[in-house]
Amino acid sequence: GSEMCIRDRRGAIHRYTYPEGESHLLVNLKEGNGDRAYDTYLKKVDDNTVEGYRFSKGWSPQHKVFFVMKFEQPIQSLQVFNDDTPAGNDELTGESVKGVLTFKDAPKEVKCKIAISSVSCANAQANMNAELAGWDFDQVCQQAKEKWNDQLACVDINTNDERAKKIFYTSMFHAFIAPTLYCDVNGEFRGHDDKVYKADSWKNYSTFSLWDTYRTLNPLFTIIKPQYVPDFVNSMLSIYDQQGKLPIWPLVGGETECMPGYSAIPIIADAYLKGIKGFDAERAFKAMTSSATYDKQKGVPFVMEKGYIPCDKVHEATSIAMEYAVGDWGIAMMAKQMGKEADYQEFFKRGHYYEQYFDKSINFIRPKMDDGSWRTPYDPFRSVHGVGDFCEGNGWHYTFFVPQNPEGLIALMGGDDAFNTKLDSLFVANGDMGEGASADISGLIGMYAHGNEPSHHVAYLYPYAGQQWKTAEKVRYIQDEFYTDKPEGVIGNEDCGQMSAWHIMSALGFYQVNPSHGILVFGSPQFNEATIQLPEGKTFEIVARNNSHDNIYIQSATLNGQPYTKSYITYEDVMKGGNLTFEMGSTPNKEFGAAPADRPKSL
């Protein structure tokens, strides 16, 4: 049997239990999960130590892992193999190296410490020395538990519902799995250009599933772990230096170029607009505007020349352009605060380019051709994965994809009543998405797709048109139907914590619709009490009185004891610390948040 415990970020301890007889361990550097090794190395350094590396290509164009393995029990021999062909002892370099370790005197138990690095075996050894001193397996496990408990303790919930508690803290666990630390104890890491960089006053991260996480996971971190945000931003700015544009979907030292948009941009704007320090705002702004005007970035030249991306020139053009508008809005808001008036005007205009796709004759977002005409015929139900007009979605999904400016979308649709009717119809719409539909479109309520990210803000749009109670209804339904304590857990792809982050925010009772310094729009709090641990020892407490499975509607609210009539709260008010109390009930109070002055705003 084998057990593994990871105590710290760059190392782990293993414990192998053998039956009577010989004790062997296979180190297989050929096989990988979704990638292919092209260069591998293994060497016995001394009677207790083996080192090596594995270089591979896969979804990430390059992944280099150097490692050191230290054994408490002495090694008798290391036989090396080129794939399955014997190739001698002690050391081998090649495309598919495997090694068999045999331990002296056939011990029943073998302990092994492993540390990794993207830079060198020497750095892996330094990581081990810093993070894994002793050999006490059980102590390492205990320390790992304590570390996770410290992480998860940033939100404390009070509920009698054990299942809800299990779902919530599993979601919290998922939220902290990525991004992943990607630097050694000395600050060194390997960049996208294969050069070695050093993070001096910050920590470098990778595994940014940005198209997913910019919507909820990253805004969640600004509340529950704001101290992480500068490291994330500095990591993105470093990637800009390495590859000439901000990251799209960086994975273990390489750019996958996966998914539309430049989703690092709204994340950086969000951090700046929320007053989070620890990165150079001028440097960040330059990287943002440069990436948003980069002529090698998919469709950007069309955006700059025509104000839209033609669907007969670029696959998924409509999604790409609408994603860009979200980022451009973030740049505009940041420019305004920095006093950059010309940049503000330019990117504010670009932040409204979703209007280019709105066909008022049918009240749908509609792909546009190079000659300026609408895509004809057009079926908003149809989805063609990879080569259609929309990324992992259809015209129904993207019609509501204006998280940066819902009021603008409401106006395009003809006002509150028309908008609310259209949004109601989304949740009951029934049509054929076609044979080529994306498998990612899951968790359907009508044409709302909770299993994929473009729908994630949509249930929270009702308060912008004065009907907060409908958001409460939809959010509770999604929480009850699509988040479970079963092994499959969530309805769609977790996508590096985004699916779980939606649950966490919604369970607390609010959601950030606009990814760049959005205000937190109320839904339906799930717990009797939740307390967020904030910096400087402050806390923000959310109380839902008379809360139950049936009492899902907000009747009224108070903030720090004072009556509160808005259907949203600002980030600043949360981070000051305090108490937000909701009175809940089983029938909607349709007046709550209905007055125009009480509705969420994008500006």
Coordinates of C-alpha atoms in Angstrom, one line a residue:
G1 CA 0.0 0.0 0.0
S2 CA 1.1 3.6 -0.5
E3 CA 0.1 6.8 1.3
M4 CA 1.0 10.4 0.4
C5 CA 0.9 13.6 2.4
I6 CA 1.7 17.0 1.0
R7 CA 2.5 19.4 3.9
D8 CA 3.9 22.3 2.0
R9 CA 3.7 23.8 -1.5
R10 CA 6.7 22.2 -3.1
G11 CA 7.1 18.9 -1.4
A12 CA 5.4 15.7 -0.2
I13 CA 6.2 12.7 1.9
H14 CA 5.2 9.1 0.9
R15 CA 5.0 6.0 3.0
Y16 CA 5.1 2.6 1.2
T17 CA 4.1 -0.6 3.0
Y18 CA 5.4 -3.9 1.4
P19 CA 4.5 -7.5 1.9
E20 CA 7.2 -10.0 3.0
G21 CA 10.0 -10.4 0.4
E22 CA 11.5 -7.8 -1.8
S23 CA 10.8 -4.0 -1.7
H24 CA 10.8 -2.3 -5.1
L25 CA 9.6 1.1 -6.4
L26 CA 8.9 1.9 -10.1
V27 CA 9.6 5.5 -11.2
N28 CA 7.9 5.9 -14.6
L29 CA 8.8 9.2 -16.4
K30 CA 7.2 8.2 -19.7
E31 CA 3.5 8.2 -18.8
G32 CA 1.6 11.4 -18.2
N33 CA -2.0 12.5 -17.8
G34 CA -2.8 14.3 -21.0
D35 CA 0.7 15.1 -22.0
R36 CA 3.7 13.4 -23.7
A37 CA 7.2 13.3 -22.4
Y38 CA 10.0 14.2 -24.8
D39 CA 13.0 14.3 -22.5
T40 CA 13.5 12.5 -19.2
Y41 CA 16.4 11.8 -16.8
L42 CA 16.9 9.7 -13.7
K43 CA 20.0 9.3 -11.5
K44 CA 21.0 7.6 -8.3
V45 CA 22.9 10.4 -6.5
D46 CA 23.8 8.4 -3.3
D47 CA 22.4 5.5 -1.2
N48 CA 19.4 7.5 -0.1
T49 CA 18.8 9.9 -3.0
V50 CA 17.5 9.9 -6.6
E51 CA 17.1 12.9 -8.8
G52 CA 15.7 13.5 -12.3
Y53 CA 13.5 15.5 -14.6
R54 CA 10.5 15.1 -16.9
F55 CA 10.0 17.5 -19.9
S56 CA 6.7 17.1 -21.6
K57 CA 4.3 18.7 -24.1
G58 CA 0.5 18.6 -23.8
W59 CA -2.2 21.1 -23.4
S60 CA 0.6 23.3 -22.1
P61 CA 3.2 23.6 -24.9
Q62 CA 6.0 22.9 -22.4
H63 CA 6.1 21.6 -18.9
K64 CA 9.5 21.0 -17.1
V65 CA 9.6 19.3 -13.8
F66 CA 12.9 18.7 -11.9
F67 CA 12.7 16.5 -8.8
V68 CA 14.6 15.0 -5.9
M69 CA 13.5 11.9 -4.0
K70 CA 15.1 11.1 -0.6
F71 CA 14.5 7.8 1.1
E72 CA 14.8 7.0 4.8
Q73 CA 15.7 3.4 4.0
P74 CA 18.9 2.9 1.9
I75 CA 18.7 2.0 -1.8
Q76 CA 20.4 -1.2 -2.9
S77 CA 20.2 -0.6 -6.6
L78 CA 18.6 1.5 -9.4
Q79 CA 18.0 -0.4 -12.6
V80 CA 17.2 1.9 -15.5
F81 CA 15.1 1.2 -18.6
N82 CA 14.5 2.9 -21.9
D83 CA 10.7 2.5 -21.9
D84 CA 10.7 -1.3 -21.2
T85 CA 14.2 -2.1 -22.5
P86 CA 16.9 -2.6 -19.8
A87 CA 19.6 0.1 -20.1
G88 CA 21.9 -0.6 -17.1
N89 CA 22.1 0.9 -13.7
D90 CA 22.2 4.2 -11.8
E91 CA 21.6 6.8 -14.5
L92 CA 19.8 7.3 -17.8
T93 CA 18.6 10.2 -20.0
G94 CA 16.2 9.7 -22.9
E95 CA 12.7 10.1 -24.2
S96 CA 11.0 7.4 -21.9
V97 CA 13.1 6.7 -18.9
K98 CA 11.9 4.3 -16.2
G99 CA 13.7 3.1 -13.1
V100 CA 13.2 0.3 -10.6
L101 CA 14.5 1.0 -7.1
T102 CA 15.3 -2.0 -4.9
F103 CA 15.8 -1.3 -1.1
K104 CA 18.4 -2.9 1.1
D105 CA 17.3 -5.8 3.4
A106 CA 13.7 -5.7 2.0
P107 CA 12.2 -3.3 4.6
K108 CA 8.4 -3.6 5.3
E109 CA 8.1 0.2 5.3
V110 CA 9.8 2.8 3.1
K111 CA 9.4 6.5 3.5
C112 CA 10.2 8.9 0.7
K113 CA 10.4 12.7 0.6
I114 CA 9.8 14.3 -2.8
A115 CA 10.3 17.9 -3.8
I116 CA 9.9 19.5 -7.3
S117 CA 11.1 22.6 -9.2
S118 CA 10.6 24.1 -12.6
V119 CA 14.2 25.3 -12.6
S120 CA 16.7 22.5 -11.5
C121 CA 17.3 19.5 -9.3
A122 CA 19.4 21.8 -7.1
N123 CA 16.4 24.0 -6.5
A124 CA 14.2 21.0 -5.8
Q125 CA 16.7 19.9 -3.1
A126 CA 16.7 23.5 -1.6
N127 CA 12.9 23.3 -1.6
M128 CA 13.0 20.0 0.3
N129 CA 15.5 21.4 2.8
A130 CA 13.3 24.4 3.5
E131 CA 9.9 22.6 3.7
L132 CA 10.4 19.0 4.7
A133 CA 12.9 18.7 7.5
G134 CA 12.0 15.5 9.4
W135 CA 10.6 12.0 8.6
D136 CA 7.5 11.9 10.8
F137 CA 4.8 11.0 8.3
D138 CA 1.9 11.4 10.8
Q139 CA 3.2 14.8 11.9
V140 CA 3.4 16.0 8.3
C141 CA -0.2 14.8 7.8
Q142 CA -1.3 16.7 10.9
Q143 CA 0.5 19.9 9.7
A144 CA -1.3 19.5 6.3
K145 CA -4.7 19.3 8.0
E146 CA -3.9 22.4 10.1
K147 CA -2.8 24.3 7.0
W148 CA -6.1 23.4 5.2
N149 CA -8.1 24.3 8.3
D150 CA -6.4 27.7 8.5
Q151 CA -7.3 28.3 4.8
L152 CA -10.9 27.2 5.2
A153 CA -11.4 29.2 8.4
C154 CA -11.7 32.5 6.5
V155 CA -15.4 31.9 6.4
D156 CA -17.3 30.5 9.4
I157 CA -20.9 29.4 8.9
N158 CA -23.7 28.6 11.4
T159 CA -26.2 26.1 10.1
N160 CA -28.0 23.0 11.4
D161 CA -27.9 21.5 7.9
E162 CA -24.8 19.2 7.9
R163 CA -25.2 18.5 4.2
A164 CA -25.1 22.2 3.4
K165 CA -22.0 22.6 5.5
K166 CA -20.3 19.7 3.7
I167 CA -21.1 21.2 0.3
F168 CA -20.0 24.7 1.4
Y169 CA -16.6 23.6 2.8
T170 CA -16.0 21.2 -0.1
S171 CA -16.5 24.2 -2.4
M172 CA -14.1 26.2 -0.3
F173 CA -11.5 23.4 -0.7
H174 CA -12.0 23.5 -4.4
A175 CA -11.6 27.3 -4.5
F176 CA -8.1 27.0 -3.1
I177 CA -6.8 24.3 -5.4
A178 CA -5.8 26.8 -8.2
P179 CA -4.0 29.0 -9.1
T180 CA -1.0 26.9 -8.2
L181 CA 2.3 28.2 -6.7
Y182 CA 4.9 28.1 -9.4
C183 CA 8.2 29.2 -7.9
D184 CA 10.9 27.8 -5.7
V185 CA 11.8 28.9 -2.1
N186 CA 14.5 31.2 -3.6
G187 CA 11.9 32.8 -5.9
E188 CA 13.1 31.3 -9.1
F189 CA 10.7 29.9 -11.8
R190 CA 10.7 29.0 -15.5
G191 CA 8.9 31.4 -17.7
H192 CA 6.8 30.9 -20.8
D193 CA 9.9 31.7 -22.9
D194 CA 11.9 28.9 -21.1
K195 CA 14.1 31.5 -19.3
V196 CA 14.5 31.5 -15.5
Y197 CA 13.0 34.4 -13.7
K198 CA 13.1 35.4 -10.0
A199 CA 10.2 36.7 -8.0
D200 CA 11.9 38.8 -5.3
S201 CA 9.1 40.5 -3.3
W202 CA 6.2 38.4 -4.6
K203 CA 5.3 34.7 -5.3
N204 CA 4.7 33.4 -8.9
Y205 CA 1.6 31.4 -9.7
S206 CA 0.4 29.5 -12.7
T207 CA -2.8 27.5 -13.6
F208 CA -5.0 30.5 -14.2
S209 CA -8.3 29.3 -15.8
L210 CA -9.0 32.9 -16.5
W211 CA -12.1 32.7 -18.8
D212 CA -13.8 30.8 -16.0
T213 CA -12.4 32.4 -12.8
Y214 CA -12.6 36.1 -13.7
R215 CA -16.3 35.9 -13.1
T216 CA -16.5 34.7 -9.5
L217 CA -13.4 33.0 -8.1
N218 CA -11.1 36.1 -8.5
P219 CA -13.7 38.5 -7.1
L220 CA -14.2 36.0 -4.2
F221 CA -10.4 36.1 -3.4
T222 CA -10.6 39.9 -3.1
I223 CA -13.0 39.4 -0.2
I224 CA -11.8 36.2 1.6
K225 CA -8.0 36.3 0.7
P226 CA -7.1 39.8 -0.6
Q227 CA -3.5 39.1 0.4
Y228 CA -3.2 36.7 -2.5
V229 CA -4.3 39.1 -5.1
P230 CA -1.1 41.1 -5.6
D231 CA 0.8 37.8 -6.2
F232 CA -1.7 36.8 -8.9
V233 CA -1.5 40.2 -10.6
N234 CA 2.3 40.2 -10.5
S235 CA 2.3 36.7 -12.0
M236 CA 0.2 37.9 -14.9
L237 CA 2.4 41.0 -15.4
S238 CA 5.4 38.7 -15.5
I239 CA 3.8 36.5 -18.1
Y240 CA 3.2 39.7 -20.1
D241 CA 6.9 40.4 -20.0
Q242 CA 7.6 36.8 -21.1
Q243 CA 5.2 36.5 -24.0
G244 CA 4.3 40.0 -25.0
K245 CA 0.6 39.9 -23.9
L246 CA -1.3 39.1 -20.7
P247 CA -2.1 35.5 -20.1
I248 CA -5.1 33.8 -21.7
W249 CA -4.9 30.3 -19.9
P250 CA -1.4 29.8 -18.5
L251 CA -0.7 26.3 -17.3
V252 CA 2.6 25.2 -15.5
G253 CA 4.9 27.5 -17.4
G254 CA 3.2 27.6 -20.8
E255 CA 0.4 29.5 -22.6
T256 CA -2.4 27.2 -23.8
E257 CA -4.2 30.1 -25.7
C258 CA -7.5 28.4 -24.6
M259 CA -10.8 30.3 -24.5
P260 CA -11.9 33.7 -25.9
G261 CA -11.3 37.1 -24.4
Y262 CA -8.4 38.6 -22.5
S263 CA -9.7 37.6 -19.1
A264 CA -6.7 38.7 -17.1
I265 CA -7.7 42.3 -17.8
P266 CA -11.0 42.5 -15.8
I267 CA -9.2 40.7 -12.9
I268 CA -6.4 43.3 -12.8
A269 CA -8.9 46.2 -13.1
D270 CA -10.9 44.7 -10.3
A271 CA -7.9 44.6 -8.0
Y272 CA -6.9 48.2 -8.8
L273 CA -10.4 49.6 -8.5
K274 CA -10.8 47.9 -5.1
G275 CA -7.7 49.6 -3.9
I276 CA -5.6 46.5 -3.5
K277 CA -2.0 47.5 -3.4
G278 CA 1.2 45.5 -4.0
F279 CA 1.6 45.9 -7.8
D280 CA 2.6 48.7 -10.1
A281 CA -0.6 50.2 -11.5
E282 CA 1.1 52.0 -14.4
R283 CA 2.9 48.9 -15.5
A284 CA -0.4 47.0 -15.2
F285 CA -2.3 49.6 -17.2
K286 CA 0.3 49.4 -20.0
A287 CA 0.1 45.6 -20.1
M288 CA -3.7 45.8 -20.3
T289 CA -4.0 48.4 -23.1
S290 CA -1.1 46.8 -25.0
S291 CA -2.8 43.3 -24.8
A292 CA -6.2 44.9 -25.8
T293 CA -4.6 46.4 -29.0
Y294 CA -2.2 43.5 -29.8
D295 CA -2.6 42.8 -33.5
K296 CA -1.7 39.1 -33.0
Q297 CA -4.5 38.6 -30.5
K298 CA -7.5 36.8 -32.1
G299 CA -9.9 39.3 -33.7
V300 CA -8.4 42.4 -32.1
P301 CA -7.6 44.1 -35.4
F302 CA -11.3 43.8 -36.4
V303 CA -12.4 45.3 -33.1
M304 CA -10.1 48.3 -33.7
E305 CA -11.0 48.7 -37.3
K306 CA -14.7 47.9 -37.4
G307 CA -16.0 47.9 -33.8
Y308 CA -17.0 44.2 -34.2
I309 CA -15.5 40.9 -35.2
P310 CA -17.1 39.4 -38.4
C311 CA -18.5 35.9 -38.0
D312 CA -17.5 35.0 -41.5
K313 CA -13.8 35.8 -40.7
V314 CA -13.3 34.4 -37.2
H315 CA -14.7 31.3 -35.5
E316 CA -16.6 32.1 -32.3
A317 CA -16.4 35.8 -33.3
T318 CA -19.4 37.0 -31.4
S319 CA -18.3 35.5 -28.1
I320 CA -14.8 36.7 -28.5
A321 CA -15.9 40.3 -29.1
M322 CA -18.4 40.3 -26.2
E323 CA -15.7 39.0 -23.9
Y324 CA -13.4 41.8 -25.1
A325 CA -16.0 44.4 -24.3
V326 CA -16.0 43.1 -20.7
G327 CA -12.3 43.6 -20.4
D328 CA -12.4 47.0 -22.2
W329 CA -15.0 48.3 -19.7
G330 CA -12.6 47.4 -16.9
I331 CA -9.7 49.3 -18.7
A332 CA -12.0 52.3 -19.0
M333 CA -13.0 52.3 -15.3
M334 CA -9.3 52.0 -14.4
A335 CA -8.3 54.7 -16.8
K336 CA -10.9 57.1 -15.4
Q337 CA -9.6 56.6 -11.8
M338 CA -6.0 57.1 -13.0
G339 CA -6.9 60.4 -14.8
K340 CA -6.3 59.0 -18.3
E341 CA -9.1 60.7 -20.1
A342 CA -8.3 59.7 -23.7
D343 CA -7.9 56.0 -22.7
Y344 CA -11.1 56.2 -20.7
Q345 CA -13.1 57.6 -23.7
E346 CA -11.6 55.0 -26.1
F347 CA -12.2 51.9 -23.9
F348 CA -15.5 53.1 -22.6
K349 CA -16.6 53.2 -26.3
R350 CA -15.2 49.7 -26.8
G351 CA -16.9 48.5 -23.6
H352 CA -20.2 49.2 -25.3
Y353 CA -19.4 47.2 -28.5
Y354 CA -21.9 44.5 -27.4
E355 CA -24.4 46.9 -28.9
Q356 CA -23.0 46.1 -32.4
Y357 CA -24.5 42.6 -32.1
F358 CA -27.9 43.5 -30.7
D359 CA -30.7 42.9 -33.3
K360 CA -33.6 44.9 -31.9
S361 CA -36.0 43.3 -34.4
I362 CA -35.7 40.0 -32.6
N363 CA -34.3 41.1 -29.2
F364 CA -31.3 38.8 -29.5
I365 CA -27.6 39.2 -29.8
R366 CA -26.8 38.1 -33.4
P367 CA -23.6 37.4 -35.3
K368 CA -22.6 40.0 -37.8
M369 CA -21.0 39.5 -41.2
D370 CA -18.0 41.3 -42.7
D371 CA -20.3 43.3 -45.0
G372 CA -22.3 44.5 -41.9
S373 CA -25.3 42.3 -42.5
W374 CA -26.8 39.9 -39.9
R375 CA -26.0 36.2 -40.0
T376 CA -28.9 34.7 -42.0
P377 CA -30.5 32.2 -41.3
Y378 CA -30.0 32.6 -37.5
D379 CA -31.2 30.2 -34.8
P380 CA -30.4 31.4 -31.3
F381 CA -30.7 27.8 -30.0
R382 CA -28.0 26.5 -32.3
S383 CA -24.6 25.7 -30.9
V384 CA -21.7 24.4 -32.9
H385 CA -18.7 23.5 -30.7
G386 CA -15.3 25.1 -31.7
V387 CA -16.3 26.3 -35.1
G388 CA -19.6 28.1 -34.6
D389 CA -20.4 31.8 -33.8
F390 CA -20.3 31.3 -30.0
C391 CA -17.9 29.7 -27.6
E392 CA -19.5 26.9 -25.6
G393 CA -22.9 28.5 -25.9
N394 CA -25.6 29.9 -28.3
G395 CA -27.5 33.1 -29.0
W396 CA -29.7 32.6 -25.9
H397 CA -26.7 32.5 -23.6
Y398 CA -24.8 35.4 -25.1
T399 CA -27.9 37.7 -25.4
F400 CA -27.6 38.2 -21.6
F401 CA -23.8 38.4 -21.7
V402 CA -23.3 42.0 -20.7
P403 CA -22.1 41.7 -17.1
Q404 CA -20.3 45.0 -17.3
N405 CA -23.4 47.0 -18.1
P406 CA -26.8 45.3 -17.5
E407 CA -28.6 48.7 -17.6
G408 CA -27.4 49.2 -21.2
L409 CA -28.8 45.8 -22.1
I410 CA -32.1 46.6 -20.4
A411 CA -32.3 49.8 -22.4
L412 CA -31.6 48.0 -25.7
M413 CA -34.4 45.5 -24.9
G414 CA -36.9 48.4 -24.4
G415 CA -36.9 48.8 -20.6
D416 CA -37.6 46.9 -17.4
D417 CA -40.8 45.1 -18.4
A418 CA -39.4 43.9 -21.7
F419 CA -36.2 42.8 -20.1
N420 CA -37.8 40.9 -17.3
T421 CA -40.1 39.1 -19.7
K422 CA -37.2 38.2 -21.9
L423 CA -35.2 37.0 -18.9
D424 CA -38.2 35.0 -17.7
S425 CA -38.3 33.3 -21.1
L426 CA -34.7 32.3 -20.9
F427 CA -35.4 30.0 -18.0
V428 CA -38.3 28.2 -19.8
A429 CA -37.0 28.3 -23.4
N430 CA -36.9 24.9 -25.0
G431 CA -35.2 24.3 -28.4
D432 CA -32.8 22.0 -30.3
M433 CA -29.1 23.1 -29.9
G434 CA -28.2 20.8 -32.8
E435 CA -25.8 17.8 -33.2
G436 CA -22.7 19.9 -32.9
A437 CA -23.6 21.5 -29.6
S438 CA -20.9 21.9 -27.0
A439 CA -20.9 19.2 -24.3
D440 CA -20.0 21.9 -21.9
I441 CA -23.6 23.3 -22.0
S442 CA -25.0 21.5 -19.0
G443 CA -27.2 22.2 -15.9
L444 CA -30.0 23.5 -18.0
I445 CA -33.0 25.5 -16.7
G446 CA -34.7 26.3 -20.0
M447 CA -31.7 27.8 -21.9
Y448 CA -29.9 29.0 -18.7
A449 CA -26.9 26.7 -18.5
H450 CA -25.4 26.6 -15.0
G451 CA -22.9 24.0 -15.9
N452 CA -20.9 26.5 -18.0
E453 CA -19.6 29.9 -17.2
P454 CA -21.3 32.4 -19.6
S455 CA -24.6 32.0 -17.7
H456 CA -23.1 32.4 -14.3
H457 CA -24.1 36.1 -13.7
V458 CA -27.5 35.8 -15.4
A459 CA -29.7 34.8 -12.5
Y460 CA -28.4 38.0 -10.8
L461 CA -29.7 40.4 -13.5
Y462 CA -33.2 40.8 -12.2
P463 CA -32.3 43.3 -9.5
Y464 CA -31.1 45.7 -12.2
A465 CA -34.6 45.8 -13.5
G466 CA -36.2 46.0 -10.1
Q467 CA -37.2 42.4 -9.4
Q468 CA -34.7 41.1 -6.8
W469 CA -37.2 38.5 -5.6
K470 CA -36.8 36.6 -8.9
T471 CA -33.1 36.3 -8.4
A472 CA -33.7 34.8 -4.9
E473 CA -36.0 32.2 -6.5
K474 CA -33.5 31.2 -9.3
V475 CA -30.5 31.2 -7.0
R476 CA -32.1 28.9 -4.4
Y477 CA -33.2 26.5 -7.1
I478 CA -29.7 26.4 -8.6
Q479 CA -28.2 25.8 -5.2
D480 CA -30.7 23.0 -4.4
E481 CA -30.5 21.2 -7.8
F482 CA -27.0 21.6 -9.0
Y483 CA -24.7 21.4 -5.8
T484 CA -24.8 18.1 -4.0
D485 CA -22.7 16.2 -1.5
K486 CA -22.4 13.2 -3.9
P487 CA -19.1 12.3 -5.6
E488 CA -19.9 14.2 -8.8
G489 CA -20.7 17.3 -6.7
V490 CA -21.3 20.0 -9.3
I491 CA -23.3 20.1 -12.5
G492 CA -20.5 21.0 -14.9
N493 CA -16.7 21.3 -15.1
E494 CA -15.4 22.7 -11.9
D495 CA -13.0 24.8 -14.0
C496 CA -10.4 25.5 -11.3
G497 CA -12.8 26.6 -8.6
Q498 CA -15.2 28.8 -10.6
M499 CA -18.2 26.5 -10.2
S500 CA -17.6 26.3 -6.4
A501 CA -17.0 30.0 -6.1
W502 CA -20.4 30.7 -7.5
H503 CA -21.9 28.5 -4.8
I504 CA -19.8 30.2 -2.0
M505 CA -20.7 33.7 -3.1
S506 CA -24.4 32.8 -3.5
A507 CA -24.5 31.0 -0.2
L508 CA -23.2 34.1 1.5
G509 CA -26.1 36.0 -0.2
F510 CA -24.5 38.1 -2.9
Y511 CA -22.7 38.0 -6.2
Q512 CA -20.4 40.3 -8.2
V513 CA -22.1 40.7 -11.6
N514 CA -19.6 43.1 -13.1
P515 CA -16.2 41.5 -12.9
S516 CA -14.3 44.8 -12.6
H517 CA -15.1 46.4 -9.3
G518 CA -18.7 45.2 -9.4
I519 CA -21.0 45.8 -6.5
L520 CA -22.3 42.7 -4.8
V521 CA -25.9 42.0 -5.9
F522 CA -28.2 40.3 -3.4
G523 CA -29.6 36.8 -4.0
S524 CA -30.8 34.6 -1.2
P525 CA -28.5 33.9 1.7
Q526 CA -28.3 30.1 2.5
F527 CA -27.2 30.2 6.2
N528 CA -28.5 31.5 9.4
E529 CA -25.2 33.2 10.0
A530 CA -21.9 33.5 8.1
T531 CA -18.8 35.4 9.2
I532 CA -16.0 36.4 6.9
Q533 CA -12.6 36.9 8.5
L534 CA -11.2 40.1 6.9
P535 CA -7.7 41.7 7.2
E536 CA -6.7 43.6 10.3
G537 CA -8.8 41.3 12.5
K538 CA -12.1 42.7 11.1
T539 CA -15.1 40.5 10.4
F540 CA -18.2 40.9 8.2
E541 CA -21.2 39.1 9.5
I542 CA -24.2 38.1 7.4
V543 CA -27.3 37.0 9.3
A544 CA -30.5 35.6 7.7
R545 CA -33.3 35.7 10.2
N546 CA -36.2 33.3 9.8
N547 CA -34.2 31.5 7.1
S548 CA -35.4 28.1 5.9
H549 CA -35.8 25.9 2.8
D550 CA -39.1 27.8 2.1
N551 CA -38.2 31.2 3.4
I552 CA -36.0 32.2 0.4
Y553 CA -37.2 35.8 -0.1
I554 CA -35.6 38.9 1.4
Q555 CA -38.3 40.9 3.2
S556 CA -36.0 43.6 4.5
A557 CA -32.4 44.3 5.5
T558 CA -30.3 46.3 7.9
L559 CA -26.6 47.2 7.6
N560 CA -24.9 47.8 11.0
G561 CA -28.3 48.2 12.6
Q562 CA -29.6 50.8 10.1
P563 CA -32.5 50.0 7.6
Y564 CA -31.0 49.1 4.3
T565 CA -33.2 49.3 1.2
K566 CA -30.7 48.6 -1.6
S567 CA -30.6 45.3 -3.4
Y568 CA -26.8 45.3 -3.4
I569 CA -23.8 46.1 -1.1
T570 CA -20.5 47.7 -2.1
Y571 CA -17.2 45.9 -1.7
E572 CA -16.0 48.8 0.4
D573 CA -18.8 48.4 2.9
V574 CA -18.1 44.6 3.3
M575 CA -14.3 45.2 3.8
K576 CA -14.9 47.8 6.5
G577 CA -16.4 45.0 8.6
G578 CA -19.8 45.0 10.1
N579 CA -23.2 43.3 10.1
L580 CA -25.7 42.7 7.3
T581 CA -28.9 41.2 8.5
F582 CA -31.7 40.0 6.3
E583 CA -35.3 39.2 7.3
M584 CA -36.4 36.2 5.2
G585 CA -39.9 35.1 4.3
S586 CA -41.8 32.5 2.2
T587 CA -43.5 35.1 -0.1
P588 CA -41.7 37.8 -2.1
N589 CA -41.6 41.4 -0.9
K590 CA -41.7 42.8 -4.4
E591 CA -40.9 46.3 -3.1
F592 CA -37.5 45.3 -1.8
G593 CA -34.9 46.8 -4.1
A594 CA -37.5 47.8 -6.7
A595 CA -37.1 51.6 -6.6
P596 CA -34.6 52.8 -9.3
A597 CA -32.4 54.4 -6.6
D598 CA -32.0 51.1 -4.8
R599 CA -30.9 49.0 -7.8
P600 CA -27.4 48.0 -8.6
K601 CA -25.4 50.3 -11.0
S602 CA -22.5 49.7 -13.4
L603 CA -21.1 53.2 -13.1

